[in-house]
CSV table of C-alpha atoms in Angstrom, one decimal:
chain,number,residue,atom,x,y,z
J,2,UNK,CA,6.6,-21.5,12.3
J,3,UNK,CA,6.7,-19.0,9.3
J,4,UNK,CA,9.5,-17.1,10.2
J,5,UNK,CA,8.0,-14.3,11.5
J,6,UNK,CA,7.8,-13.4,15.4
J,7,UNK,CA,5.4,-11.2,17.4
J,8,UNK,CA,5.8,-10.3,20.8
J,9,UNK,CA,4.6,-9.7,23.4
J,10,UNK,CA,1.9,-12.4,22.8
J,11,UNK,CA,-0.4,-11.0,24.7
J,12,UNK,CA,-0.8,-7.4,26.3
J,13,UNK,CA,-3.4,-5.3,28.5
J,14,UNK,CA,-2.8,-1.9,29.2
J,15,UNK,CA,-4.8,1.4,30.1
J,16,UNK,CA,-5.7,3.9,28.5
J,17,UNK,CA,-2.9,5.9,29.6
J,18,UNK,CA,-0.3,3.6,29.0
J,19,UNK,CA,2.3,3.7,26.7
J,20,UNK,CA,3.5,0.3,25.0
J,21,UNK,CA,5.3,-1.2,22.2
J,22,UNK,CA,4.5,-4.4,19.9
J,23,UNK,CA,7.5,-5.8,18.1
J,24,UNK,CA,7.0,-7.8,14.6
J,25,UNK,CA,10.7,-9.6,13.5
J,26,UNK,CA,11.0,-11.7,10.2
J,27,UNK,CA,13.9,-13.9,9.5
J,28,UNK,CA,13.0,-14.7,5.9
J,29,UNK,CA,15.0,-11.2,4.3
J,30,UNK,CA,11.9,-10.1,2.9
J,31,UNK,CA,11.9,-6.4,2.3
J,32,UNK,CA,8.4,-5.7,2.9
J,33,UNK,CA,6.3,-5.7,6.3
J,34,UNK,CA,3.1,-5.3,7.4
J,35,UNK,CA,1.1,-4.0,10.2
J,36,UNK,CA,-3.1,-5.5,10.3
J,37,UNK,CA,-5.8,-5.1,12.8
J,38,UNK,CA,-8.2,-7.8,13.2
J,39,UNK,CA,-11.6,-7.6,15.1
J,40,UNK,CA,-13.7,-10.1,16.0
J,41,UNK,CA,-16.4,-10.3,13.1
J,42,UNK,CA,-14.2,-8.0,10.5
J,43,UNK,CA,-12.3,-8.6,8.0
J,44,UNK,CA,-8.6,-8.2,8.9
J,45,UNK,CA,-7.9,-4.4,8.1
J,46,UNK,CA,-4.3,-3.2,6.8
J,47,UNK,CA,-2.7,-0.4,8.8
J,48,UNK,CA,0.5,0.2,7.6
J,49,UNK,CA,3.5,-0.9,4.7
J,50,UNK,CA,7.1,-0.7,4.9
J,51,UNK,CA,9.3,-1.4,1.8
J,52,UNK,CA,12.7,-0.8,2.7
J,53,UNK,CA,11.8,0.7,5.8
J,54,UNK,CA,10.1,3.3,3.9
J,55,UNK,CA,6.5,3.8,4.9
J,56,UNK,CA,4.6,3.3,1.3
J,57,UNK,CA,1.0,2.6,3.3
J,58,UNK,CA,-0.6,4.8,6.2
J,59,UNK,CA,-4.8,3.0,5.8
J,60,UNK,CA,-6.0,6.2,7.5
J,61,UNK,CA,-4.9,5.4,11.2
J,62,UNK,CA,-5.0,7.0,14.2
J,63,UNK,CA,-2.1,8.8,15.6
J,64,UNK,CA,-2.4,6.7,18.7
J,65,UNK,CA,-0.6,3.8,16.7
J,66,UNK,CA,2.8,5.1,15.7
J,67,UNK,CA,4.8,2.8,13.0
J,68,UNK,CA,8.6,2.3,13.0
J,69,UNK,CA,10.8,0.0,10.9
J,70,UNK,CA,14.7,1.0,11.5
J,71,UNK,CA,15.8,-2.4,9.0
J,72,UNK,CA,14.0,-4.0,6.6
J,73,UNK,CA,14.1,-7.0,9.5
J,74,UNK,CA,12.1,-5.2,12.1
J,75,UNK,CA,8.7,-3.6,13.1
J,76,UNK,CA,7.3,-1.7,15.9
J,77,UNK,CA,3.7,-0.3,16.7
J,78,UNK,CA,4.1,1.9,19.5
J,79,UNK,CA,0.9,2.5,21.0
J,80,UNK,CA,-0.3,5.4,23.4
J,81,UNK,CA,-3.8,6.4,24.5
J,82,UNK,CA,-5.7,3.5,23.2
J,83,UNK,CA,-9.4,3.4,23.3
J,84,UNK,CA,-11.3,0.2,24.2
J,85,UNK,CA,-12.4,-0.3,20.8
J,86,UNK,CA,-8.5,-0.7,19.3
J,87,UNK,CA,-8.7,-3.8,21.1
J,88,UNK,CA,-7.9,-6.7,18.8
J,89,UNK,CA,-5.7,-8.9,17.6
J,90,UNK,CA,-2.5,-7.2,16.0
J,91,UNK,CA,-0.7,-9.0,12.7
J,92,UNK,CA,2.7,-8.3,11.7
J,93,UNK,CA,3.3,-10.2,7.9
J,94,UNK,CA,6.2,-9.8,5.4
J,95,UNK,CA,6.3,-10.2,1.9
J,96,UNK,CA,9.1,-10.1,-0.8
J,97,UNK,CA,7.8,-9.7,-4.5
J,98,UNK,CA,7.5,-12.8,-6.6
J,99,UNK,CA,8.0,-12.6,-10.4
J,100,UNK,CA,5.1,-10.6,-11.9
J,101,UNK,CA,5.2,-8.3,-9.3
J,102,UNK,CA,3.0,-10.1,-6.5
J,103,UNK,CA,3.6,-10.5,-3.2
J,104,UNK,CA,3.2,-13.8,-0.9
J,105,UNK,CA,2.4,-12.2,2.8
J,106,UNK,CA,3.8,-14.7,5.7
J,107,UNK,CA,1.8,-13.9,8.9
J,108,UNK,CA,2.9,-14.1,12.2
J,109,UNK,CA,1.0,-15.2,15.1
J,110,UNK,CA,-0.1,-11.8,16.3
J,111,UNK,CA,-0.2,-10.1,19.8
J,112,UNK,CA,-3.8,-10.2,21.6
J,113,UNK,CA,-4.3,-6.6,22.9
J,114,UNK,CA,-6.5,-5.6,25.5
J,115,UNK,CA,-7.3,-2.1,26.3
J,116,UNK,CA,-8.7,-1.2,29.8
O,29,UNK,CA,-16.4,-0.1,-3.0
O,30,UNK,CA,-14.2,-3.0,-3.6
O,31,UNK,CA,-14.9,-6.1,-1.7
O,32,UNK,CA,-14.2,-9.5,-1.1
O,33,UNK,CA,-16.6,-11.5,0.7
O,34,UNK,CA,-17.6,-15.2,1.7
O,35,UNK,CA,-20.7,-16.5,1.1
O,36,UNK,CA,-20.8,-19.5,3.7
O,37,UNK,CA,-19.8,-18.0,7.3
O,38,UNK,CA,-19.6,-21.5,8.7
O,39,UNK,CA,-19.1,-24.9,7.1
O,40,UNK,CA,-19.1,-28.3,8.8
O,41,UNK,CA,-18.3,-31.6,7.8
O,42,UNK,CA,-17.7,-34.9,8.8
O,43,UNK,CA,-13.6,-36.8,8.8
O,44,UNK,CA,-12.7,-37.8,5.4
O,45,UNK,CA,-15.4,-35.4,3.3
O,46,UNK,CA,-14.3,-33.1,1.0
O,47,UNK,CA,-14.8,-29.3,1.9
O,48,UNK,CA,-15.6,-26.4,-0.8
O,49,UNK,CA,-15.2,-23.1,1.1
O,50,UNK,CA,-16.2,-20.0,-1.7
O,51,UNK,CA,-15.4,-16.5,-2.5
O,52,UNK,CA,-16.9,-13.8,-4.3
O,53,UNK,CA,-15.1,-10.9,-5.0
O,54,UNK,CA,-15.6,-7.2,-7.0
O,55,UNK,CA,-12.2,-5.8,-8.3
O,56,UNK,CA,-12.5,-6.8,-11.5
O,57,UNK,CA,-8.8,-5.3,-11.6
O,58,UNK,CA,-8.1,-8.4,-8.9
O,59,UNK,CA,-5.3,-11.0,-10.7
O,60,UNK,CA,-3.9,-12.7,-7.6
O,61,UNK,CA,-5.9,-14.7,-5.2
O,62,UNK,CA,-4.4,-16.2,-1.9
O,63,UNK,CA,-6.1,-18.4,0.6
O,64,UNK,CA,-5.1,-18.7,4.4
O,65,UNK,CA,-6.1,-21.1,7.1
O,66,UNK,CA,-5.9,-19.2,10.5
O,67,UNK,CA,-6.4,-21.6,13.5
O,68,UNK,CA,-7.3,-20.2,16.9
O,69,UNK,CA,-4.3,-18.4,19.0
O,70,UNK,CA,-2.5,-18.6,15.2
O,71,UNK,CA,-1.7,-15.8,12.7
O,72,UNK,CA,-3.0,-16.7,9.1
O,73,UNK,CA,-1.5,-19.3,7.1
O,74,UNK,CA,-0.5,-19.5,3.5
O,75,UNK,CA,-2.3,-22.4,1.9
O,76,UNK,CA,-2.2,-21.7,-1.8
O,77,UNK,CA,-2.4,-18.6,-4.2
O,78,UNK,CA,-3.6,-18.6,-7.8
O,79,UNK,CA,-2.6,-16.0,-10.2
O,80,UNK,CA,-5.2,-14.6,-12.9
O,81,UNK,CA,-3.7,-16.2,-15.8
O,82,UNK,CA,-4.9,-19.9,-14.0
O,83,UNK,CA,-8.2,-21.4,-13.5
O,84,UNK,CA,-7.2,-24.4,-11.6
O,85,UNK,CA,-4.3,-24.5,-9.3
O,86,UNK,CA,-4.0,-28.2,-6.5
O,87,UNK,CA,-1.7,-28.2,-3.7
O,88,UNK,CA,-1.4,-30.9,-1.4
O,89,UNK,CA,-5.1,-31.8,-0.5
O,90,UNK,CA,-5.9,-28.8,-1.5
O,91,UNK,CA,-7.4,-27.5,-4.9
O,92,UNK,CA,-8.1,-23.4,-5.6
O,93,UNK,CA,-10.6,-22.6,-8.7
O,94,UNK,CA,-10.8,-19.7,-10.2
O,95,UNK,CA,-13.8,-18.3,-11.9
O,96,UNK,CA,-12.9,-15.1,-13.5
O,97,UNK,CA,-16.3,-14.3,-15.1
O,98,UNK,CA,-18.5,-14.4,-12.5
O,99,UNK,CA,-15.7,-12.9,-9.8
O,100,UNK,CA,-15.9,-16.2,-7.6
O,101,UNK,CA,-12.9,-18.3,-6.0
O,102,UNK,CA,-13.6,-21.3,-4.2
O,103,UNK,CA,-10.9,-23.5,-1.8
O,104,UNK,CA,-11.2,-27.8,-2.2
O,105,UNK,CA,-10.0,-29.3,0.4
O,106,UNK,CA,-9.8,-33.8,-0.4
O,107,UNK,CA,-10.5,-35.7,2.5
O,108,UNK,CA,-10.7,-33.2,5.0
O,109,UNK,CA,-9.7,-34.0,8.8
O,110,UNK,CA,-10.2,-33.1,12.0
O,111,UNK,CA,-6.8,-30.7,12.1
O,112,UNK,CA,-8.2,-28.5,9.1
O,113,UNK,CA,-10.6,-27.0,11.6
O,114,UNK,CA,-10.3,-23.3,11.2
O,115,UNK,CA,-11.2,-20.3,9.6
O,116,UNK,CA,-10.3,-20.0,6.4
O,117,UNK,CA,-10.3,-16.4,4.4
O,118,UNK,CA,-10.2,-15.6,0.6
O,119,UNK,CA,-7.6,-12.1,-0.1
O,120,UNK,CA,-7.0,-10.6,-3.4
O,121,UNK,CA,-4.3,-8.5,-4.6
O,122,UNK,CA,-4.0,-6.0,-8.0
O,123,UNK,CA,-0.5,-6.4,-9.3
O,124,UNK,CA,0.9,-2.8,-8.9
O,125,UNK,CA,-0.7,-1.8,-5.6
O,126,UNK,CA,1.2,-1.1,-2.8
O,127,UNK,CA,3.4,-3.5,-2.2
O,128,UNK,CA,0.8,-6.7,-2.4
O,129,UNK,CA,-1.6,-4.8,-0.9
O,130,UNK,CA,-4.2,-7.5,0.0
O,131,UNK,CA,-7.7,-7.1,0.6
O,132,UNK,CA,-9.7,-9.7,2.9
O,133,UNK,CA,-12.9,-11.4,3.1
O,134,UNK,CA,-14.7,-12.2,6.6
O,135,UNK,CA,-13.8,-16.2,6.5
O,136,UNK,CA,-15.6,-19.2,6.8
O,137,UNK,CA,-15.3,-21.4,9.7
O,138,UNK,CA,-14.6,-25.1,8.8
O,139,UNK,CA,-15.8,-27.5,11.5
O,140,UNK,CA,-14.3,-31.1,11.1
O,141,UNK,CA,-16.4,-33.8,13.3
O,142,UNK,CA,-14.5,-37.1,13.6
């Protein structure tokens, strides 16, 4: 376990749906993370809190709709999904190290499935 | 643009060898290196990191080189068993972008054969 939780685990939802994937980290890190990865691509950055501030937006689609109300919690709410935004989803938290890096902790994703 | 890639997408070796998984990457700006291990249902997992300042870095079983010349990271893994199996992926980070912004490679797949 690394501290940070995903659920659901798994979801599969329409098109039309409207749905919610929750990311929790019990490590009191201050910075969280939303990826995307597809099968044969490198995993792709979507979004950064710090704070709950938003200090990344990679370009997504409206469709996927960040919130962070505490620097403990993430959600990716999700409406109108294509097929192709099927993929796993990552949540990770960081806190800075000296030198101003950050160690990411991953946690174990939520396999979504877009019909 | 800026990239970080894997030149071996799959790797296999028999229970006690020693595994070399490698890593090339572009950002010459890049000054911290971390490697995960993500293992099939699993998120990725923190092995070891290396900062820029370091050639050489060993963990438990594990070893990270750092070739700053010719832009190339490579993972040792001593006596490798059957429950290293997994994909393994290079990431690099510039100190000062966005909150550890990290930028993947595609990942090798380790195959362990007892």
């Amino acid at each position: 376990e690394t501290g940070v939780t995903q659920t659901p685990r798994h979801l599969v939802m329409g098109m039309t749906n409207k749905k919610s994937l929750k990311c929790e980290q019990h490590l009191g890190h201050n910075a969280m993370y939303w990826y995307k990865q597809s099968a044969k691509k490198p995993l792709e950055l979507m979004f950064v809190y710090n704070f709950k501030e938003q200090t990344e937006n990679n370009s997504v689609p409206s469709r996927f709709s960040p919130e962070c109300p505490n620097s403990s919690h993430l959600f990716l709410h999700l409406h109108t999904l294509q097929p192709e935004d099927s993929a796993l989803y990552l949540c990770a938290s960081s806190q800075e190290l000296a030198g101003g890096f950050y160690e990411q902790y991953f946690g174990p994703g939520t396999r979504l499935t877009v019909t | 643009g800026e990239s970080v890639g894997l030149h071996l997408p799959t790797l296999s070796v028999q229970e006690g060898d020693n595994s070399i998984i490698n890593c090339a990457y572009s950002n010459s700006a890049s000054d911290y290196f971390i490697w995960y291990k993500q293992e099939s249902g699993k998120g990725p997992q923190f092995i070891i990191d290396i900062r820029s300042n370091m050639d050489k870095r060993q963990g438990q079983r594990v070893t990270v080189l750092l070739n700053k010349t010719v832009k190339h990271l490579s993972l040792q893994i001593a006596a490798t068993q059957p429950g290293d199996s997994a994909v393994y992926f290079c990431a690099e980070n510039s100190k000062g972008t966005s909150y550890g912004k990290l930028t993947f490679g595609q990942g090798t797949i380790l195959t362990v054969h007892p």
